[in-house]
mmCIF file of C-alpha atoms and ligand atoms in Angstrom:
data_model
loop_
_atom_site.group_PDB
_atom_site.id
_atom_site.type_symbol
_atom_site.label_atom_id
_atom_site.label_comp_id
_atom_site.label_asym_id
_atom_site.label_seq_id
_atom_site.Cartn_x
_atom_site.Cartn_y
_atom_site.Cartn_z
ATOM 1 C CA MET A 1 -188.783 5.572 -0.522
ATOM 2 C CA ASP A 2 -189.293 2.289 1.333
ATOM 3 C CA TYR A 3 -191.838 -0.203 0.082
ATOM 4 C CA PRO A 4 -194.862 0.529 2.312
ATOM 5 C CA LYS A 5 -196.162 -2.102 4.682
ATOM 6 C CA ARG A 6 -199.669 -3.285 3.851
ATOM 7 C CA LYS A 7 -202.173 -1.696 6.227
ATOM 8 C CA LEU A 8 -205.918 -1.851 6.556
ATOM 9 C CA ILE A 9 -206.940 1.400 4.880
ATOM 10 C CA MET A 10 -210.192 2.485 6.526
ATOM 11 C CA LEU A 11 -210.011 6.021 5.148
ATOM 12 C CA PRO A 12 -213.004 7.666 3.485
ATOM 13 C CA GLY A 13 -211.005 7.221 0.276
ATOM 14 C CA PRO A 14 -208.664 6.017 -0.926
ATOM 15 C CA THR A 15 -209.740 2.660 0.353
ATOM 16 C CA ASN A 16 -208.309 -0.879 0.228
ATOM 17 C CA VAL A 17 -207.646 -2.075 -3.300
ATOM 18 C CA PRO A 18 -208.083 -5.834 -3.907
ATOM 19 C CA ASP A 19 -204.963 -7.647 -5.203
ATOM 20 C CA ARG A 20 -206.843 -8.524 -8.368
ATOM 21 C CA VAL A 21 -207.197 -4.811 -9.128
ATOM 22 C CA THR A 22 -203.630 -3.907 -8.172
ATOM 23 C CA ASP A 23 -202.271 -6.823 -10.205
ATOM 24 C CA ALA A 24 -204.176 -5.617 -13.259
ATOM 25 C CA MET A 25 -202.066 -2.442 -13.238
ATOM 26 C CA ILE A 26 -198.770 -4.185 -13.924
ATOM 27 C CA ARG A 27 -199.847 -5.220 -17.413
ATOM 28 C CA PRO A 28 -197.527 -3.881 -20.124
ATOM 29 C CA MET A 29 -197.989 -0.407 -21.532
ATOM 30 C CA ILE A 30 -199.949 -0.335 -24.777
ATOM 31 C CA ASN A 31 -200.603 2.131 -27.555
ATOM 32 C CA HIS A 32 -203.528 4.243 -26.414
ATOM 33 C CA ARG A 33 -204.416 4.770 -30.086
ATOM 34 C CA GLY A 34 -204.431 1.039 -30.768
ATOM 35 C CA GLU A 35 -207.004 -1.742 -30.817
ATOM 36 C CA MET A 36 -206.133 -3.102 -27.394
ATOM 37 C CA PHE A 37 -206.891 0.184 -25.691
ATOM 38 C CA THR A 38 -210.169 0.443 -27.590
ATOM 39 C CA THR A 39 -211.140 -3.008 -26.300
ATOM 40 C CA LEU A 40 -210.187 -1.966 -22.752
ATOM 41 C CA LEU A 41 -212.131 1.299 -22.998
ATOM 42 C CA ARG A 42 -215.214 -0.365 -24.484
ATOM 43 C CA GLY A 43 -215.188 -2.909 -21.653
ATOM 44 C CA ILE A 44 -214.989 -0.121 -19.078
ATOM 45 C CA THR A 45 -217.812 1.778 -20.785
ATOM 46 C CA GLU A 46 -220.126 -1.246 -20.823
ATOM 47 C CA LYS A 47 -219.485 -2.094 -17.168
ATOM 48 C CA SER A 48 -219.825 1.545 -16.057
ATOM 49 C CA LYS A 49 -223.318 1.544 -17.516
ATOM 50 C CA SER A 50 -224.388 -0.866 -14.797
ATOM 51 C CA LEU A 51 -222.774 1.353 -12.145
ATOM 52 C CA PHE A 52 -224.747 4.414 -13.257
ATOM 53 C CA GLN A 53 -227.712 2.315 -14.431
ATOM 54 C CA THR A 54 -227.713 4.097 -17.754
ATOM 55 C CA VAL A 55 -227.977 3.134 -21.412
ATOM 56 C CA ARG A 56 -225.684 6.018 -22.338
ATOM 57 C CA ASP A 57 -221.881 5.870 -22.389
ATOM 58 C CA PRO A 58 -220.286 7.147 -19.159
ATOM 59 C CA ILE A 59 -217.057 9.136 -19.548
ATOM 60 C CA VAL A 60 -213.823 8.324 -17.694
ATOM 61 C CA LEU A 61 -211.433 11.209 -17.058
ATOM 62 C CA SER A 62 -207.789 10.836 -16.071
ATOM 63 C CA ALA A 63 -208.348 13.161 -13.129
ATOM 64 C CA SER A 64 -209.271 12.703 -9.485
ATOM 65 C CA GLY A 65 -212.826 13.433 -8.330
ATOM 66 C CA THR A 66 -212.198 17.181 -8.228
ATOM 67 C CA GLY A 67 -211.452 17.019 -11.965
ATOM 68 C CA GLY A 68 -214.822 15.321 -12.517
ATOM 69 C CA VAL A 69 -216.606 17.995 -10.489
ATOM 70 C CA GLU A 70 -214.738 20.754 -12.318
ATOM 71 C CA ALA A 71 -215.701 19.179 -15.663
ATOM 72 C CA ALA A 72 -219.370 19.047 -14.636
ATOM 73 C CA VAL A 73 -219.339 22.674 -13.525
ATOM 74 C CA TRP A 74 -217.454 24.161 -16.490
ATOM 75 C CA ASN A 75 -219.542 22.213 -19.002
ATOM 76 C CA MET A 76 -222.919 23.060 -17.476
ATOM 77 C CA VAL A 77 -222.499 26.576 -16.007
ATOM 78 C CA ARG A 78 -222.133 29.785 -18.015
ATOM 79 C CA PRO A 79 -221.503 33.280 -16.616
ATOM 80 C CA GLY A 80 -224.607 34.660 -14.919
ATOM 81 C CA ASP A 81 -226.340 31.280 -14.567
ATOM 82 C CA LYS A 82 -228.302 30.795 -11.360
ATOM 83 C CA VAL A 83 -227.410 27.594 -9.552
ATOM 84 C CA VAL A 84 -228.815 26.187 -6.301
ATOM 85 C CA VAL A 85 -226.263 24.343 -4.144
ATOM 86 C CA PRO A 86 -227.019 22.790 -0.731
ATOM 87 C CA VAL A 87 -223.947 23.519 1.419
ATOM 88 C CA PHE A 88 -223.269 21.358 4.477
ATOM 89 C CA GLY A 89 -219.553 20.665 4.645
ATOM 90 C CA GLU A 90 -216.217 20.961 2.876
ATOM 91 C CA PHE A 91 -217.025 19.315 -0.463
ATOM 92 C CA SER A 92 -220.321 21.115 -0.969
ATOM 93 C CA THR A 93 -218.564 24.391 -0.051
ATOM 94 C CA ARG A 94 -215.931 23.677 -2.697
ATOM 95 C CA LEU A 95 -218.668 22.811 -5.192
ATOM 96 C CA ALA A 96 -220.392 26.178 -4.638
ATOM 97 C CA GLU A 97 -217.037 27.970 -5.002
ATOM 98 C CA THR A 98 -216.326 26.131 -8.258
ATOM 99 C CA VAL A 99 -219.732 27.172 -9.623
ATOM 100 C CA GLU A 100 -218.787 30.783 -8.828
ATOM 101 C CA LEU A 101 -215.357 30.406 -10.449
ATOM 102 C CA ALA A 102 -217.213 29.447 -13.636
ATOM 103 C CA GLY A 103 -219.217 32.684 -13.333
ATOM 104 C CA GLY A 104 -222.376 31.138 -11.891
ATOM 105 C CA GLN A 105 -224.557 32.944 -9.353
ATOM 106 C CA CYS A 106 -224.774 30.528 -6.493
ATOM 107 C CA VAL A 107 -227.829 30.264 -4.268
ATOM 108 C CA ARG A 108 -226.468 28.432 -1.238
ATOM 109 C CA VAL A 109 -228.848 26.493 1.000
ATOM 110 C CA ILE A 110 -226.783 26.129 4.134
ATOM 111 C CA ALA A 111 -227.078 23.646 7.002
ATOM 112 C CA GLU A 112 -224.855 23.433 10.051
ATOM 113 C CA ILE A 113 -222.275 20.671 9.790
ATOM 114 C CA GLY A 114 -223.569 17.317 10.936
ATOM 115 C CA LYS A 115 -226.894 18.057 9.264
ATOM 116 C CA VAL A 116 -228.256 18.350 5.730
ATOM 117 C CA PRO A 117 -230.508 21.201 4.509
ATOM 118 C CA THR A 118 -234.109 19.981 4.526
ATOM 119 C CA ARG A 119 -235.774 19.054 1.262
ATOM 120 C CA GLU A 120 -238.243 21.900 1.855
ATOM 121 C CA GLU A 121 -235.395 24.422 2.190
ATOM 122 C CA VAL A 122 -233.828 23.282 -1.080
ATOM 123 C CA GLU A 123 -237.192 23.235 -2.859
ATOM 124 C CA ASP A 124 -237.965 26.687 -1.513
ATOM 125 C CA ALA A 125 -234.687 27.991 -2.986
ATOM 126 C CA ILE A 126 -235.565 26.348 -6.314
ATOM 127 C CA ALA A 127 -239.037 27.926 -6.315
ATOM 128 C CA LYS A 128 -237.615 31.361 -5.450
ATOM 129 C CA THR A 129 -234.973 31.315 -8.192
ATOM 130 C CA PRO A 130 -236.589 32.288 -11.502
ATOM 131 C CA GLY A 131 -234.604 31.187 -14.547
ATOM 132 C CA LEU A 132 -232.781 28.563 -12.508
ATOM 133 C CA LYS A 133 -230.068 26.907 -14.586
ATOM 134 C CA ALA A 134 -229.108 23.961 -12.398
ATOM 135 C CA VAL A 135 -229.158 22.288 -9.007
ATOM 136 C CA PHE A 136 -225.765 20.884 -7.997
ATOM 137 C CA VAL A 137 -225.811 18.522 -4.999
ATOM 138 C CA VAL A 138 -223.152 16.614 -3.126
ATOM 139 C CA HIS A 139 -224.947 13.341 -2.348
ATOM 140 C CA ASN A 140 -222.616 12.194 0.409
ATOM 141 C CA GLU A 141 -220.711 14.915 2.270
ATOM 142 C CA THR A 142 -217.489 13.029 2.982
ATOM 143 C CA SER A 143 -216.270 15.686 5.419
ATOM 144 C CA THR A 144 -219.136 15.115 7.870
ATOM 145 C CA GLY A 145 -220.520 11.653 7.069
ATOM 146 C CA CYS A 146 -223.935 13.032 6.053
ATOM 147 C CA THR A 147 -225.983 11.805 3.084
ATOM 148 C CA VAL A 148 -228.789 13.701 1.363
ATOM 149 C CA PRO A 149 -231.759 11.385 1.947
ATOM 150 C CA TYR A 150 -233.994 13.015 -0.668
ATOM 151 C CA ILE A 151 -231.635 12.738 -3.638
ATOM 152 C CA GLU A 152 -234.324 10.838 -5.598
ATOM 153 C CA GLY A 153 -237.185 13.108 -4.531
ATOM 154 C CA LEU A 154 -235.200 16.204 -5.458
ATOM 155 C CA ALA A 155 -234.644 14.748 -8.935
ATOM 156 C CA GLU A 156 -238.412 14.690 -9.324
ATOM 157 C CA THR A 157 -238.679 18.329 -8.235
ATOM 158 C CA VAL A 158 -235.919 19.461 -10.591
ATOM 159 C CA ARG A 159 -237.496 17.500 -13.455
ATOM 160 C CA ARG A 160 -240.558 19.735 -13.172
ATOM 161 C CA THR A 161 -238.347 22.730 -14.048
ATOM 162 C CA GLU A 162 -236.060 23.447 -17.001
ATOM 163 C CA ALA A 163 -233.011 23.120 -14.764
ATOM 164 C CA PHE A 164 -230.249 20.518 -14.871
ATOM 165 C CA TYR A 165 -229.705 18.141 -11.956
ATOM 166 C CA VAL A 166 -226.051 17.439 -11.179
ATOM 167 C CA VAL A 167 -224.999 15.031 -8.433
ATOM 168 C CA ASP A 168 -221.524 14.667 -6.927
ATOM 169 C CA ALA A 169 -221.660 11.008 -5.904
ATOM 170 C CA ILE A 170 -217.912 10.686 -5.502
ATOM 171 C CA SER A 171 -218.015 8.987 -2.127
ATOM 172 C CA SER A 172 -221.329 7.195 -2.603
ATOM 173 C CA LEU A 173 -221.933 5.652 -6.045
ATOM 174 C CA GLY A 174 -221.510 1.896 -5.801
ATOM 175 C CA GLY A 175 -222.194 2.038 -2.060
ATOM 176 C CA TYR A 176 -225.544 3.606 -2.915
ATOM 177 C CA SER A 177 -227.664 3.107 -5.994
ATOM 178 C CA ILE A 178 -228.302 6.176 -8.160
ATOM 179 C CA PRO A 179 -230.162 5.073 -11.305
ATOM 180 C CA VAL A 180 -229.394 8.178 -13.324
ATOM 181 C CA ASP A 181 -231.650 7.452 -16.319
ATOM 182 C CA ARG A 182 -234.685 6.547 -14.243
ATOM 183 C CA TRP A 183 -234.320 9.492 -11.861
ATOM 184 C CA GLY A 184 -233.319 11.994 -14.531
ATOM 185 C CA VAL A 185 -229.889 12.930 -13.180
ATOM 186 C CA ASP A 186 -228.227 15.017 -15.897
ATOM 187 C CA VAL A 187 -224.661 14.651 -14.682
ATOM 188 C CA CYS A 188 -223.472 12.221 -12.019
ATOM 189 C CA ILE A 189 -219.836 12.120 -10.962
ATOM 190 C CA THR A 190 -217.923 9.487 -9.049
ATOM 191 C CA GLY A 191 -214.296 8.701 -8.229
ATOM 192 C CA SER A 192 -212.249 5.533 -8.638
ATOM 193 C CA GLN A 193 -210.870 5.443 -5.087
ATOM 194 C CA LYS A 194 -214.079 5.154 -3.053
ATOM 195 C CA CYS A 195 -216.829 2.538 -3.415
ATOM 196 C CA LEU A 196 -215.250 1.075 -6.551
ATOM 197 C CA ALA A 197 -212.119 0.020 -4.620
ATOM 198 C CA ALA A 198 -209.757 1.092 -7.385
ATOM 199 C CA PRO A 199 -206.737 3.365 -6.882
ATOM 200 C CA PRO A 200 -207.225 7.143 -6.926
ATOM 201 C CA GLY A 201 -206.781 9.131 -10.115
ATOM 202 C CA LEU A 202 -209.860 8.568 -12.271
ATOM 203 C CA SER A 203 -213.280 10.138 -12.252
ATOM 204 C CA LEU A 204 -216.358 8.789 -14.012
ATOM 205 C CA LEU A 205 -219.284 10.859 -15.253
ATOM 206 C CA SER A 206 -222.673 10.088 -16.719
ATOM 207 C CA LEU A 207 -224.256 12.660 -18.982
ATOM 208 C CA SER A 208 -227.934 12.801 -19.980
ATOM 209 C CA ALA A 209 -229.029 13.478 -23.584
ATOM 210 C CA LYS A 210 -230.320 16.877 -22.402
ATOM 211 C CA ALA A 211 -226.923 17.749 -20.892
ATOM 212 C CA GLU A 212 -225.083 16.580 -24.006
ATOM 213 C CA GLU A 213 -227.306 18.691 -26.234
ATOM 214 C CA PHE A 214 -226.666 21.746 -24.068
ATOM 215 C CA ILE A 215 -222.892 21.256 -24.216
ATOM 216 C CA ARG A 216 -222.937 20.729 -27.981
ATOM 217 C CA THR A 217 -224.974 23.846 -28.625
ATOM 218 C CA ASN A 218 -223.112 25.927 -26.008
ATOM 219 C CA PRO A 219 -219.483 24.763 -26.208
ATOM 220 C CA PRO A 220 -217.659 25.250 -22.912
ATOM 221 C CA LYS A 221 -214.429 27.263 -22.800
ATOM 222 C CA VAL A 222 -212.358 24.284 -21.717
ATOM 223 C CA ARG A 223 -210.235 21.803 -23.598
ATOM 224 C CA TYR A 224 -209.131 18.903 -21.360
ATOM 225 C CA PHE A 225 -212.554 18.690 -19.725
ATOM 226 C CA ASP A 226 -214.688 19.353 -22.835
ATOM 227 C CA LEU A 227 -217.222 16.558 -22.387
ATOM 228 C CA ALA A 228 -218.557 16.730 -25.969
ATOM 229 C CA ARG A 229 -215.023 16.115 -27.210
ATOM 230 C CA GLN A 230 -214.714 13.264 -24.706
ATOM 231 C CA LEU A 231 -217.906 11.688 -26.099
ATOM 232 C CA ASP A 232 -216.751 12.096 -29.714
ATOM 233 C CA PHE A 233 -213.524 10.237 -28.982
ATOM 234 C CA LEU A 234 -215.324 7.660 -26.850
ATOM 235 C CA ALA A 235 -217.596 6.845 -29.822
ATOM 236 C CA ARG A 236 -214.518 5.689 -31.736
ATOM 237 C CA GLY A 237 -212.984 3.903 -28.754
ATOM 238 C CA GLU A 238 -210.417 6.499 -27.727
ATOM 239 C CA THR A 239 -209.849 9.322 -25.295
ATOM 240 C CA PRO A 240 -208.958 12.822 -26.571
ATOM 241 C CA PHE A 241 -205.753 12.972 -24.538
ATOM 242 C CA THR A 242 -203.280 10.412 -23.186
ATOM 243 C CA PRO A 243 -205.225 8.311 -20.659
ATOM 244 C CA ALA A 244 -203.713 6.953 -17.417
ATOM 245 C CA VAL A 245 -203.568 3.501 -19.033
ATOM 246 C CA SER A 246 -202.494 1.583 -15.900
ATOM 247 C CA LEU A 247 -205.380 3.076 -13.939
ATOM 248 C CA TYR A 248 -207.769 2.102 -16.725
ATOM 249 C CA TYR A 249 -206.565 -1.496 -16.331
ATOM 250 C CA ALA A 250 -207.319 -1.223 -12.618
ATOM 251 C CA LEU A 251 -210.725 0.348 -13.184
ATOM 252 C CA ASP A 252 -211.671 -2.376 -15.654
ATOM 253 C CA SER A 253 -210.846 -5.023 -13.078
ATOM 254 C CA ALA A 254 -212.648 -3.144 -10.267
ATOM 255 C CA LEU A 255 -215.768 -2.799 -12.446
ATOM 256 C CA GLU A 256 -215.566 -6.495 -13.308
ATOM 257 C CA MET A 257 -215.760 -7.230 -9.574
ATOM 258 C CA LEU A 258 -218.735 -4.900 -9.251
ATOM 259 C CA VAL A 259 -220.568 -6.657 -12.080
ATOM 260 C CA GLU A 260 -219.774 -10.092 -10.611
ATOM 261 C CA GLU A 261 -221.128 -9.076 -7.209
ATOM 262 C CA GLY A 262 -224.078 -7.124 -8.581
ATOM 263 C CA LEU A 263 -224.820 -3.522 -7.663
ATOM 264 C CA GLU A 264 -227.769 -4.380 -5.449
ATOM 265 C CA ARG A 265 -225.746 -6.801 -3.305
ATOM 266 C CA ARG A 266 -222.887 -4.343 -3.088
ATOM 267 C CA VAL A 267 -225.187 -1.569 -1.894
ATOM 268 C CA GLU A 268 -226.722 -3.907 0.693
ATOM 269 C CA ARG A 269 -223.226 -4.931 1.886
ATOM 270 C CA HIS A 270 -222.243 -1.284 2.414
ATOM 271 C CA ALA A 271 -225.456 -0.645 4.367
ATOM 272 C CA ARG A 272 -225.024 -3.784 6.500
ATOM 273 C CA HIS A 273 -221.462 -2.997 7.544
ATOM 274 C CA ALA A 274 -222.334 0.643 8.185
ATOM 275 C CA ARG A 275 -225.091 -0.512 10.567
ATOM 276 C CA THR A 276 -222.593 -2.711 12.384
ATOM 277 C CA LEU A 277 -220.022 0.059 12.671
ATOM 278 C CA TYR A 278 -222.581 2.518 14.049
ATOM 279 C CA SER A 279 -223.919 0.046 16.587
ATOM 280 C CA VAL A 280 -220.419 -0.974 17.692
ATOM 281 C CA LEU A 281 -219.351 2.661 18.105
ATOM 282 C CA ASP A 282 -222.433 3.127 20.218
ATOM 283 C CA ALA A 283 -221.483 0.079 22.317
ATOM 284 C CA MET A 284 -218.010 1.602 22.773
ATOM 285 C CA GLY A 285 -219.636 4.753 24.131
ATOM 286 C CA LEU A 286 -218.563 6.874 21.166
ATOM 287 C CA ARG A 287 -221.016 9.328 19.688
ATOM 288 C CA GLY A 288 -221.668 9.461 15.958
ATOM 289 C CA PHE A 289 -221.237 12.933 14.466
ATOM 290 C CA ALA A 290 -223.967 13.007 11.835
ATOM 291 C CA ASP A 291 -227.613 13.502 12.624
ATOM 292 C CA PRO A 292 -228.837 9.851 12.734
ATOM 293 C CA ALA A 293 -231.526 10.662 10.150
ATOM 294 C CA VAL A 294 -228.893 11.477 7.536
ATOM 295 C CA ARG A 295 -225.870 9.427 8.576
ATOM 296 C CA SER A 296 -223.879 7.897 5.763
ATOM 297 C CA ASN A 297 -223.384 4.230 4.861
ATOM 298 C CA THR A 298 -220.003 4.944 3.324
ATOM 299 C CA VAL A 299 -218.377 7.453 5.699
ATOM 300 C CA ILE A 300 -218.793 6.767 9.406
ATOM 301 C CA ALA A 301 -217.992 9.965 11.314
ATOM 302 C CA GLY A 302 -217.677 9.778 15.087
ATOM 303 C CA LEU A 303 -216.488 11.890 17.997
ATOM 304 C CA TYR A 304 -213.602 11.058 20.322
ATOM 305 C CA PRO A 305 -214.223 11.166 24.059
ATOM 306 C CA ASP A 306 -212.941 14.383 25.664
ATOM 307 C CA GLY A 307 -209.217 14.490 26.274
ATOM 308 C CA ILE A 308 -208.078 12.291 23.416
ATOM 309 C CA ASP A 309 -205.404 13.676 21.145
ATOM 310 C CA GLU A 310 -206.759 12.621 17.764
ATOM 311 C CA LYS A 311 -203.356 12.657 16.056
ATOM 312 C CA LYS A 312 -201.837 10.389 18.688
ATOM 313 C CA PHE A 313 -204.888 8.127 18.580
ATOM 314 C CA ARG A 314 -204.692 7.620 14.825
ATOM 315 C CA LYS A 315 -200.902 7.191 15.009
ATOM 316 C CA SER A 316 -201.302 4.491 17.627
ATOM 317 C CA MET A 317 -203.978 2.666 15.557
ATOM 318 C CA ASP A 318 -201.665 2.835 12.566
ATOM 319 C CA GLU A 319 -198.383 1.877 14.225
ATOM 320 C CA GLU A 320 -199.621 -0.704 16.746
ATOM 321 C CA TYR A 321 -202.419 -2.319 14.751
ATOM 322 C CA ASP A 322 -201.839 -1.367 11.099
ATOM 323 C CA VAL A 323 -205.302 0.148 10.859
ATOM 324 C CA VAL A 324 -205.547 3.574 9.211
ATOM 325 C CA ILE A 325 -208.607 5.715 9.915
ATOM 326 C CA GLY A 326 -209.349 9.257 8.737
ATOM 327 C CA ALA A 327 -209.125 12.560 10.595
ATOM 328 C CA GLY A 328 -211.876 15.130 10.959
ATOM 329 C CA PHE A 329 -212.248 18.183 8.726
ATOM 330 C CA GLY A 330 -212.081 21.913 9.396
ATOM 331 C CA ALA A 331 -213.480 22.991 12.753
ATOM 332 C CA MET A 332 -214.028 19.328 13.745
ATOM 333 C CA LYS A 333 -210.471 18.261 13.035
ATOM 334 C CA ALA A 334 -209.451 17.774 16.673
ATOM 335 C CA LYS A 335 -212.610 15.955 17.725
ATOM 336 C CA MET A 336 -213.723 13.787 14.846
ATOM 337 C CA PHE A 337 -212.625 10.547 13.243
ATOM 338 C CA ARG A 338 -213.933 9.225 9.952
ATOM 339 C CA ILE A 339 -213.971 5.574 8.958
ATOM 340 C CA GLY A 340 -214.434 4.590 5.339
ATOM 341 C CA CYS A 341 -217.050 1.890 4.805
ATOM 342 C CA MET A 342 -216.352 1.518 1.129
ATOM 343 C CA GLY A 343 -215.398 -0.813 -1.666
ATOM 344 C CA GLU A 344 -214.102 -4.112 -0.276
ATOM 345 C CA ILE A 345 -215.667 -3.505 3.162
ATOM 346 C CA GLY A 346 -216.382 -6.852 4.814
ATOM 347 C CA PRO A 347 -216.608 -8.505 8.261
ATOM 348 C CA THR A 348 -212.805 -8.776 8.616
ATOM 349 C CA HIS A 349 -212.333 -5.066 7.974
ATOM 350 C CA VAL A 350 -214.991 -4.254 10.559
ATOM 351 C CA ARG A 351 -213.651 -6.635 13.237
ATOM 352 C CA ARG A 352 -210.031 -5.526 12.782
ATOM 353 C CA THR A 353 -210.991 -1.856 12.949
ATOM 354 C CA VAL A 354 -213.171 -2.354 16.007
ATOM 355 C CA SER A 355 -210.501 -4.413 17.840
ATOM 356 C CA ALA A 356 -207.845 -1.792 17.118
ATOM 357 C CA MET A 357 -210.141 0.994 18.339
ATOM 358 C CA VAL A 358 -211.057 -0.827 21.544
ATOM 359 C CA LEU A 359 -207.410 -1.579 22.349
ATOM 360 C CA THR A 360 -206.331 1.967 21.515
ATOM 361 C CA LEU A 361 -209.089 3.445 23.674
ATOM 362 C CA LYS A 362 -207.882 1.258 26.566
ATOM 363 C CA ARG A 363 -204.291 2.326 25.942
ATOM 364 C CA PHE A 364 -205.489 5.954 26.185
ATOM 365 C CA GLY A 365 -207.131 5.241 29.529
ATOM 366 C CA TYR A 366 -210.760 4.756 28.474
ATOM 367 C CA SER A 367 -212.604 1.706 29.628
ATOM 368 C CA VAL A 368 -214.777 -0.070 27.125
ATOM 369 C CA ASP A 369 -217.500 -2.581 27.937
ATOM 370 C CA LEU A 370 -216.122 -5.523 25.961
ATOM 371 C CA GLY A 371 -219.290 -7.574 26.450
ATOM 372 C CA LYS A 372 -221.363 -4.829 24.881
ATOM 373 C CA VAL A 373 -218.963 -4.395 21.963
ATOM 374 C CA SER A 374 -218.745 -8.090 21.153
ATOM 375 C CA GLY A 375 -222.521 -8.343 21.582
ATOM 376 C CA ALA A 376 -223.000 -5.608 18.983
ATOM 377 C CA LEU A 377 -220.551 -7.317 16.636
ATOM 378 C CA GLU A 378 -222.199 -10.714 17.071
ATOM 379 C CA ALA A 379 -225.690 -9.304 16.631
ATOM 380 C CA ALA A 380 -224.584 -7.940 13.281
ATOM 381 C CA SER A 381 -222.953 -11.096 11.943
HETATM 382 N N1 PLP B 1 -216.470 15.441 -3.694
HETATM 383 C C1 PLP B 1 -216.604 14.567 -2.685
HETATM 384 C C2 PLP B 1 -217.964 14.319 -2.121
HETATM 385 C C3 PLP B 1 -215.495 13.906 -2.164
HETATM 386 O O1 PLP B 1 -215.637 13.048 -1.153
HETATM 387 C C4 PLP B 1 -214.217 14.169 -2.716
HETATM 388 C C5 PLP B 1 -213.027 13.508 -2.159
HETATM 389 O O2 PLP B 1 -213.031 12.936 -1.095
HETATM 390 C C6 PLP B 1 -214.127 15.057 -3.782
HETATM 391 C C7 PLP B 1 -215.264 15.687 -4.239
HETATM 392 C C8 PLP B 1 -212.809 15.356 -4.393
HETATM 393 O O3 PLP B 1 -212.257 14.200 -4.963
HETATM 394 P P1 PLP B 1 -210.681 13.990 -5.138
HETATM 395 O O4 PLP B 1 -210.052 14.147 -3.804
HETATM 396 O O5 PLP B 1 -210.605 12.598 -5.716
HETATM 397 O O6 PLP B 1 -210.210 15.025 -6.104
#
């Protein structure tokens, strides 16, 4: 294949990868059972602790986010277990299905897309499920750009029960702060290709002492994703199976950048640029998709004006302006666009994306009030 041209990747993952991270990947191959790999892995483990805000060792799996979710489900759910899952889009639907594949009895708390089930609805389901084994929640529903605003409060509710609290934070951790130890999150999962600005292919998981004890006393019927085995190998500076070494190099460098910036500043940067993107979309006359009370800082979902062919629109943005934005999901595919506000996101990304959108809208026959748009951009900077 041809060497791809560099574009501005404004997808809701994968996102732009800084040169420093990409360059890290071309280091020579090393023995994954040797000292150098142990040093690399230990460095990743230490830095990941600040991402999850935990004193325990997070696990890195050579698997995309779905692998991390699958690992969480198969380690924590046993046949017949009752599990509450808020369902409000594609990824939470998949999560509920995965719980059922593992033999769990899923209690779905469903909201229409563009919304999130209310905290009361989820708490009601918890209260009405005797013997509840776990609550599994997608924090940021990437398919609709909706974030669960009560992720901390729900942790408190679950803590009052015997149940485990599992959070899919694949498209949010790093763009949002989830202090897993302080909140009592038993398993938290994230992916390399979102707010960490590393390439796709790795998932990271934190595991509480309570979750580890459960897995050790109730071994899961899995091998690759056996998290107790992962922890045993991690303790001696190895992974049980051949790790994606080049991606580990990249992750180490991406986490280094996170530590240098500081999690708090990174979270604030995501929130600031999300605010700008929402206010500029508004100035362009484009409606956001998510209920404003739950709209995401990392995935900006909006609706095209009537009559726009979304495929042609995205193709034009890509070919004329080298800006790549995401399509909608499922029933919203023809009407929705999604812009990733993740990882490296900065003023240049925002301005280039906005300029390309304005010019593409004009090309498609829609007039945009340029004064309003530049006013919204200026107000934000
Ligand atoms: N969960 C959420 C919330 C996601 O956003 C994604 C991917 O976008 C996944 C799970 C699946 O991750 P992956 O595509 O890396 O396997």
